[in-house]
Amino acid sequence: LQSTMDRPKVKFAVSCSSNMNRSMEAHSFLLKRGFDIESYGSGNQVKLPGPAVDKPNCYEFGTSYDFIYNDLKRKDNQFYTQNGLLNMLDRNRRIKEAPQRFQLEKEEFDVILALEERVYDQIIEDLHTREQDSGQGVHVVNIDIQDNHEEATIGAWLVCDICAKLEAAEDLDQEIDEILTEFETKNPKRNILHTICFY
């Protein structure tokens, strides 16, 4: 057991489209369990459900959760309380200041978990078009989680399960494929994708 304690922690990042629901649920969950975790969105804007399907609430990345919370509360307190958005934003603002866009961040990670295939593609595209700097490898993994509160909760458990197994690996680069294959066998409905990019 001693050797596990001596190893540096695996640096994880988790990303959904808006850094609001799925990635923040996983961020909160992993943070409580002591993982080294950051969360991001990979979309162009932060989008939240609005009064109608064609009227989402859109914000720029970097707009504080606090501001968005108060903005929605002012717009329609009852509606945004009922659909769970205010509760979600309240949780988010206790974890960090504002949603962050993956493409604007320079931090390097060992493993990036994307929570839908489109996000996975956006992250890979970004890593491929960046100036390569350190040559450090990063595992980009996709696991499909639908964007609703219930799925986000289930998703956080699944992400935590993967992260715990990856953290426990003696040699992450050698064992990751086996860990993901085993995970996919147990969770056949989740679309698992994996690629290696370089910083």
mmCIF file of C-alpha atoms in Angstrom:
data_model
loop_
_atom_site.group_PDB
_atom_site.id
_atom_site.type_symbol
_atom_site.label_atom_id
_atom_site.label_comp_id
_atom_site.label_asym_id
_atom_site.label_seq_id
_atom_site.Cartn_x
_atom_site.Cartn_y
_atom_site.Cartn_z
ATOM 1 C CA LEU A 1 0.000 0.000 0.000
ATOM 2 C CA GLN A 2 2.928 2.285 0.787
ATOM 3 C CA SER A 3 3.894 2.676 -2.879
ATOM 4 C CA THR A 4 0.475 4.109 -3.750
ATOM 5 C CA MET A 5 0.988 6.920 -1.272
ATOM 6 C CA ASP A 6 4.380 7.853 -2.709
ATOM 7 C CA ARG A 7 3.180 8.167 -6.280
ATOM 8 C CA PRO A 8 2.111 11.601 -7.444
ATOM 9 C CA LYS A 9 -1.641 11.904 -7.852
ATOM 10 C CA VAL A 10 -3.126 11.560 -11.294
ATOM 11 C CA LYS A 11 -4.268 14.965 -12.544
ATOM 12 C CA PHE A 12 -7.800 14.671 -13.847
ATOM 13 C CA ALA A 13 -9.982 17.066 -15.797
ATOM 14 C CA VAL A 14 -13.626 16.498 -16.631
ATOM 15 C CA SER A 15 -15.495 18.382 -19.332
ATOM 16 C CA CYS A 16 -19.037 18.718 -20.611
ATOM 17 C CA SER A 17 -20.317 21.404 -22.934
ATOM 18 C CA SER A 18 -21.082 24.256 -20.509
ATOM 19 C CA ASN A 19 -19.243 23.356 -17.271
ATOM 20 C CA MET A 20 -22.571 23.540 -15.461
ATOM 21 C CA ASN A 21 -24.272 20.253 -14.834
ATOM 22 C CA ARG A 22 -22.421 17.041 -15.713
ATOM 23 C CA SER A 23 -18.825 18.189 -15.275
ATOM 24 C CA MET A 24 -19.636 20.105 -12.077
ATOM 25 C CA GLU A 25 -21.510 17.178 -10.551
ATOM 26 C CA ALA A 26 -18.456 15.000 -11.231
ATOM 27 C CA HIS A 27 -16.107 17.777 -10.007
ATOM 28 C CA SER A 28 -18.028 18.037 -6.725
ATOM 29 C CA PHE A 29 -18.133 14.258 -6.291
ATOM 30 C CA LEU A 30 -14.420 13.732 -7.003
ATOM 31 C CA LEU A 31 -13.352 16.704 -4.907
ATOM 32 C CA LYS A 32 -15.090 15.214 -1.855
ATOM 33 C CA ARG A 33 -13.173 11.993 -2.442
ATOM 34 C CA GLY A 34 -9.795 13.693 -2.587
ATOM 35 C CA PHE A 35 -9.000 13.488 -6.295
ATOM 36 C CA ASP A 36 -6.905 16.100 -8.100
ATOM 37 C CA ILE A 37 -9.704 17.385 -10.344
ATOM 38 C CA GLU A 38 -10.590 20.395 -12.494
ATOM 39 C CA SER A 39 -13.668 20.854 -14.660
ATOM 40 C CA TYR A 40 -14.377 22.618 -17.947
ATOM 41 C CA GLY A 41 -16.822 23.231 -20.736
ATOM 42 C CA SER A 42 -15.861 22.938 -24.382
ATOM 43 C CA GLY A 43 -18.771 24.704 -26.079
ATOM 44 C CA ASN A 44 -18.736 28.242 -27.483
ATOM 45 C CA GLN A 45 -21.030 29.546 -24.769
ATOM 46 C CA VAL A 46 -22.542 28.485 -21.492
ATOM 47 C CA LYS A 47 -26.100 27.451 -22.296
ATOM 48 C CA LEU A 48 -28.808 26.781 -19.736
ATOM 49 C CA PRO A 49 -32.440 25.833 -20.330
ATOM 50 C CA GLY A 50 -34.761 28.817 -20.607
ATOM 51 C CA PRO A 51 -38.529 29.357 -20.619
ATOM 52 C CA ALA A 52 -38.757 27.647 -24.027
ATOM 53 C CA VAL A 53 -36.599 25.196 -25.968
ATOM 54 C CA ASP A 54 -35.610 27.894 -28.468
ATOM 55 C CA LYS A 55 -34.920 30.448 -25.726
ATOM 56 C CA PRO A 56 -31.942 29.172 -23.736
ATOM 57 C CA ASN A 57 -30.090 31.391 -21.298
ATOM 58 C CA CYS A 58 -26.647 31.997 -22.784
ATOM 59 C CA TYR A 59 -23.605 33.392 -20.989
ATOM 60 C CA GLU A 60 -19.955 33.839 -21.819
ATOM 61 C CA PHE A 61 -17.470 31.489 -20.138
ATOM 62 C CA GLY A 62 -15.978 33.280 -17.147
ATOM 63 C CA THR A 63 -19.347 34.749 -16.076
ATOM 64 C CA SER A 64 -19.535 33.841 -12.394
ATOM 65 C CA TYR A 65 -21.956 31.188 -11.168
ATOM 66 C CA ASP A 66 -23.045 33.773 -8.642
ATOM 67 C CA PHE A 67 -24.018 36.250 -11.356
ATOM 68 C CA ILE A 68 -25.914 33.570 -13.329
ATOM 69 C CA TYR A 69 -27.677 32.392 -10.162
ATOM 70 C CA ASN A 70 -28.891 35.902 -9.397
ATOM 71 C CA ASP A 71 -29.769 36.585 -13.022
ATOM 72 C CA LEU A 72 -32.038 33.520 -13.257
ATOM 73 C CA LYS A 73 -33.508 34.180 -9.828
ATOM 74 C CA ARG A 74 -34.445 37.665 -10.992
ATOM 75 C CA LYS A 75 -35.891 36.379 -14.283
ATOM 76 C CA ASP A 76 -38.159 33.709 -12.753
ATOM 77 C CA ASN A 77 -37.351 32.457 -9.288
ATOM 78 C CA GLN A 78 -40.104 29.831 -9.177
ATOM 79 C CA PHE A 79 -39.408 28.358 -12.616
ATOM 80 C CA TYR A 80 -35.648 28.047 -12.084
ATOM 81 C CA THR A 81 -36.134 26.664 -8.588
ATOM 82 C CA GLN A 82 -38.510 24.000 -9.896
ATOM 83 C CA ASN A 83 -36.278 22.874 -12.759
ATOM 84 C CA GLY A 84 -33.303 22.569 -10.413
ATOM 85 C CA LEU A 85 -31.090 25.227 -12.018
ATOM 86 C CA LEU A 86 -30.803 27.455 -8.945
ATOM 87 C CA ASN A 87 -29.902 24.482 -6.782
ATOM 88 C CA MET A 88 -27.262 23.423 -9.333
ATOM 89 C CA LEU A 89 -25.779 26.929 -9.558
ATOM 90 C CA ASP A 90 -25.687 27.196 -5.787
ATOM 91 C CA ARG A 91 -23.624 24.005 -5.661
ATOM 92 C CA ASN A 92 -21.366 25.209 -8.471
ATOM 93 C CA ARG A 93 -20.540 28.533 -6.830
ATOM 94 C CA ARG A 94 -19.387 26.676 -3.714
ATOM 95 C CA ILE A 95 -16.840 24.756 -5.814
ATOM 96 C CA LYS A 96 -15.348 27.491 -7.974
ATOM 97 C CA GLU A 97 -15.896 30.995 -9.274
ATOM 98 C CA ALA A 98 -17.111 30.532 -12.846
ATOM 99 C CA PRO A 99 -17.436 28.084 -15.733
ATOM 100 C CA GLN A 100 -14.116 27.688 -17.554
ATOM 101 C CA ARG A 101 -13.667 26.943 -21.244
ATOM 102 C CA PHE A 102 -11.257 24.103 -21.888
ATOM 103 C CA GLN A 103 -9.794 25.738 -24.990
ATOM 104 C CA LEU A 104 -8.665 28.773 -22.959
ATOM 105 C CA GLU A 105 -6.884 26.830 -20.237
ATOM 106 C CA LYS A 106 -3.193 26.048 -20.280
ATOM 107 C CA GLU A 107 -2.978 23.570 -17.418
ATOM 108 C CA GLU A 108 -1.739 20.075 -18.293
ATOM 109 C CA PHE A 109 -3.518 16.907 -17.174
ATOM 110 C CA ASP A 110 -2.839 13.180 -17.172
ATOM 111 C CA VAL A 111 -6.424 12.215 -17.991
ATOM 112 C CA ILE A 112 -9.251 14.301 -19.462
ATOM 113 C CA LEU A 113 -12.736 12.808 -19.260
ATOM 114 C CA ALA A 114 -15.223 14.133 -21.796
ATOM 115 C CA LEU A 115 -18.869 13.472 -21.001
ATOM 116 C CA GLU A 116 -20.216 13.333 -24.551
ATOM 117 C CA GLU A 117 -18.742 12.543 -27.934
ATOM 118 C CA ARG A 118 -19.029 16.087 -29.290
ATOM 119 C CA VAL A 119 -17.057 17.387 -26.287
ATOM 120 C CA TYR A 120 -14.469 14.637 -26.813
ATOM 121 C CA ASP A 121 -14.054 15.747 -30.439
ATOM 122 C CA GLN A 122 -13.741 19.423 -29.449
ATOM 123 C CA ILE A 123 -11.076 18.640 -26.850
ATOM 124 C CA ILE A 124 -9.041 16.495 -29.234
ATOM 125 C CA GLU A 125 -9.294 19.120 -31.956
ATOM 126 C CA ASP A 126 -8.091 21.769 -29.517
ATOM 127 C CA LEU A 127 -5.155 19.649 -28.295
ATOM 128 C CA HIS A 128 -4.156 18.917 -31.899
ATOM 129 C CA THR A 129 -4.190 22.579 -32.924
ATOM 130 C CA ARG A 130 -2.335 23.952 -29.882
ATOM 131 C CA GLU A 131 1.344 24.741 -30.062
ATOM 132 C CA GLN A 132 2.998 21.603 -28.749
ATOM 133 C CA ASP A 133 4.962 22.553 -25.746
ATOM 134 C CA SER A 134 6.059 19.961 -23.221
ATOM 135 C CA GLY A 135 5.432 16.793 -25.247
ATOM 136 C CA GLN A 136 3.634 15.418 -22.189
ATOM 137 C CA GLY A 137 1.018 12.803 -23.118
ATOM 138 C CA VAL A 138 -2.600 13.073 -22.002
ATOM 139 C CA HIS A 139 -5.286 10.383 -22.162
ATOM 140 C CA VAL A 140 -8.571 11.740 -23.473
ATOM 141 C CA VAL A 141 -11.473 9.476 -22.583
ATOM 142 C CA ASN A 142 -15.128 9.810 -23.536
ATOM 143 C CA ILE A 143 -18.043 8.475 -21.520
ATOM 144 C CA ASP A 144 -21.542 9.437 -22.650
ATOM 145 C CA ILE A 145 -23.667 11.093 -19.966
ATOM 146 C CA GLN A 146 -26.964 12.745 -20.865
ATOM 147 C CA ASP A 147 -27.383 16.344 -19.810
ATOM 148 C CA ASN A 148 -29.985 16.126 -17.070
ATOM 149 C CA HIS A 149 -29.768 16.155 -13.267
ATOM 150 C CA GLU A 150 -30.459 12.461 -12.768
ATOM 151 C CA GLU A 151 -27.930 11.321 -15.384
ATOM 152 C CA ALA A 152 -25.349 13.782 -14.044
ATOM 153 C CA THR A 153 -25.593 12.088 -10.643
ATOM 154 C CA ILE A 154 -25.193 8.610 -12.140
ATOM 155 C CA GLY A 155 -22.420 9.968 -14.352
ATOM 156 C CA ALA A 156 -20.489 11.291 -11.372
ATOM 157 C CA TRP A 157 -20.438 7.781 -9.870
ATOM 158 C CA LEU A 158 -19.233 6.308 -13.153
ATOM 159 C CA VAL A 159 -16.523 8.948 -13.589
ATOM 160 C CA CYS A 160 -15.407 8.380 -10.009
ATOM 161 C CA ASP A 161 -15.255 4.638 -10.638
ATOM 162 C CA ILE A 162 -13.013 5.133 -13.692
ATOM 163 C CA CYS A 163 -10.813 7.688 -11.899
ATOM 164 C CA ALA A 164 -10.336 5.440 -8.870
ATOM 165 C CA LYS A 165 -9.210 2.563 -11.094
ATOM 166 C CA LEU A 166 -6.874 4.782 -13.111
ATOM 167 C CA GLU A 167 -5.434 6.306 -9.937
ATOM 168 C CA ALA A 168 -4.775 2.806 -8.574
ATOM 169 C CA ALA A 169 -2.975 1.641 -11.722
ATOM 170 C CA GLU A 170 0.700 0.831 -11.280
ATOM 171 C CA ASP A 171 1.384 2.053 -14.797
ATOM 172 C CA LEU A 172 -1.403 4.219 -16.175
ATOM 173 C CA ASP A 173 -0.187 4.207 -19.789
ATOM 174 C CA GLN A 174 0.068 0.420 -19.845
ATOM 175 C CA GLU A 175 -3.158 -0.367 -17.983
ATOM 176 C CA ILE A 176 -5.641 2.256 -19.176
ATOM 177 C CA ASP A 177 -6.972 0.284 -22.156
ATOM 178 C CA GLU A 178 -7.643 -2.761 -20.026
ATOM 179 C CA ILE A 179 -9.340 -0.645 -17.339
ATOM 180 C CA LEU A 180 -11.584 1.046 -19.916
ATOM 181 C CA THR A 181 -12.443 -2.226 -21.670
ATOM 182 C CA GLU A 182 -13.457 -3.765 -18.356
ATOM 183 C CA PHE A 183 -15.526 -0.690 -17.525
ATOM 184 C CA GLU A 184 -17.260 -0.799 -20.906
ATOM 185 C CA THR A 185 -18.118 -4.484 -20.441
ATOM 186 C CA LYS A 186 -19.871 -3.582 -17.183
ATOM 187 C CA ASN A 187 -21.538 -0.479 -18.658
ATOM 188 C CA PRO A 188 -22.329 -1.429 -22.260
ATOM 189 C CA LYS A 189 -24.648 1.550 -22.837
ATOM 190 C CA ARG A 190 -21.849 4.054 -22.268
ATOM 191 C CA ASN A 191 -19.885 5.018 -25.336
ATOM 192 C CA ILE A 192 -16.247 4.758 -24.255
ATOM 193 C CA LEU A 193 -13.637 6.308 -26.545
ATOM 194 C CA HIS A 194 -9.969 6.776 -25.802
ATOM 195 C CA THR A 195 -7.081 8.499 -27.519
ATOM 196 C CA ILE A 196 -3.719 9.929 -26.537
ATOM 197 C CA CYS A 197 -2.810 13.545 -27.304
ATOM 198 C CA PHE A 198 0.348 15.493 -26.495
ATOM 199 C CA TYR A 199 0.900 18.898 -24.963
#
